[in-house]
Amino acid sequence: MEIPENKGIGMTSDRTRDRLIKRLKDQGIVSNSVLERIRNVPRHLFVDEALASRSYEDTALPIGLGQTISQPYIVAKMTEALISSVKGDCILEIGTGCGYQTAILSSFFKKVYTIERIRSLLIKAKQRLRDMNIYNVQFRHGDGWKGWSKYGPYDGIIVAAAAPELPDDLLEQLNIGGVLIIPIGLPREQELMLIKRNYDHYETKKLGSVSFVPLVKGE
C-alpha cells in the first residue's frame, strides 16, 4: 500500500527512523515486514506538530483527551504477535486513537475494522488515513468493550487499552482459531495476553508486562 512521500527532515529524517528500527531489533523484534512498515509509516503525522521532533523516539506520546500514541516497540510487538498467529484477513482493532496502529495493521490484512469511543479522535484518524491513501479500514464510533459484532467473527482482535478482565463480547466475536491480543490488569500491573479460541476452549499466552491507558466502557 503506497504512502505519500512525506519523510521529513531533521528529527523525522531517514537517519532518525533507522535509529528507531535498530532499537526495535535490539529489543527483539524480528519480523522484517513489521520493521519495514514501522519505518515507512510517517509517525510524525500522527502527533501534534510540537511533538514531531520526538515522534521517532521509542516512547508513547500524548495525543490529547488523556490518550496516547503507543510506544513503537509495543506496536511492533503486538503486530508481530498478531500476524504470526492469525490465518485470515479480517481484523478488529479496539482503540483507534490517532490511527497509527491502524495504519500499521492496514498493510497486513485485507480488511481492518476499528472502534474508537472518542469521536473527535476517530474523525481525525479517519481523515489522516485517507490522506495516506489507506482505504481498507472501516471506522466506528462506539464502545470497545462490546466489539463490533456486525462484521464478526474476526480472525484477530487487537486491543490498544488495558481491561481489568477479559471482555466476554470480544471473546465471542473471535473466529475459531482466531486470536485476541489485549493488555489485562490494573495500572502498573498489566500483562499483554494472547488468547486463541479453539473449538471448545481458549488458550492463553503471556507476552510481557506493558503499560496502557484503561479500556473505558461507553462512548
PDB file of C-alpha atoms in Angstrom, residues 43 46-48 51 60-70 96-100 116 118 120-121 124 128:
ATOM      1  CA  ARG A  43       4.695   8.656  12.761  1.00  0.00           C
ATOM      2  CA  PHE A  46       0.078  11.249  13.984  1.00  0.00           C
ATOM      3  CA  VAL A  47       1.182  13.671  16.718  1.00  0.00           C
ATOM      4  CA  ASP A  48       0.875  17.415  17.236  1.00  0.00           C
ATOM      5  CA  LEU A  51       5.911  16.811  19.344  1.00  0.00           C
ATOM      6  CA  ALA A  60       4.453   6.798  23.983  1.00  0.00           C
ATOM      7  CA  LEU A  61       3.392  10.395  23.360  1.00  0.00           C
ATOM      8  CA  PRO A  62       0.221  12.324  24.297  1.00  0.00           C
ATOM      9  CA  ILE A  63      -2.391  12.891  21.601  1.00  0.00           C
ATOM     10  CA  GLY A  64      -4.858  14.806  23.788  1.00  0.00           C
ATOM     11  CA  LEU A  65      -8.005  13.890  25.717  1.00  0.00           C
ATOM     12  CA  GLY A  66      -5.984  11.702  28.085  1.00  0.00           C
ATOM     13  CA  GLN A  67      -4.905   9.355  25.287  1.00  0.00           C
ATOM     14  CA  THR A  68      -1.507   8.416  23.854  1.00  0.00           C
ATOM     15  CA  ILE A  69       0.097   7.142  20.681  1.00  0.00           C
ATOM     16  CA  SER A  70       1.622   3.821  21.709  1.00  0.00           C
ATOM     17  CA  THR A  96      -8.257   3.662  17.084  1.00  0.00           C
ATOM     18  CA  GLY A  97      -6.719   6.636  18.870  1.00  0.00           C
ATOM     19  CA  CYS A  98      -4.729   8.705  16.382  1.00  0.00           C
ATOM     20  CA  GLY A  99      -4.784   5.864  13.832  1.00  0.00           C
ATOM     21  CA  TYR A 100      -1.087   4.939  13.963  1.00  0.00           C
ATOM     22  CA  GLU A 116     -12.881   4.455  18.984  1.00  0.00           C
ATOM     23  CA  ILE A 118     -13.833   9.445  21.440  1.00  0.00           C
ATOM     24  CA  SER A 120     -13.055  13.705  17.718  1.00  0.00           C
ATOM     25  CA  LEU A 121     -10.078  11.312  17.687  1.00  0.00           C
ATOM     26  CA  LYS A 124      -9.078  12.925  12.759  1.00  0.00           C
ATOM     27  CA  ARG A 128      -5.365  11.052   8.350  1.00  0.00           C
TER      28      ARG A 128
END
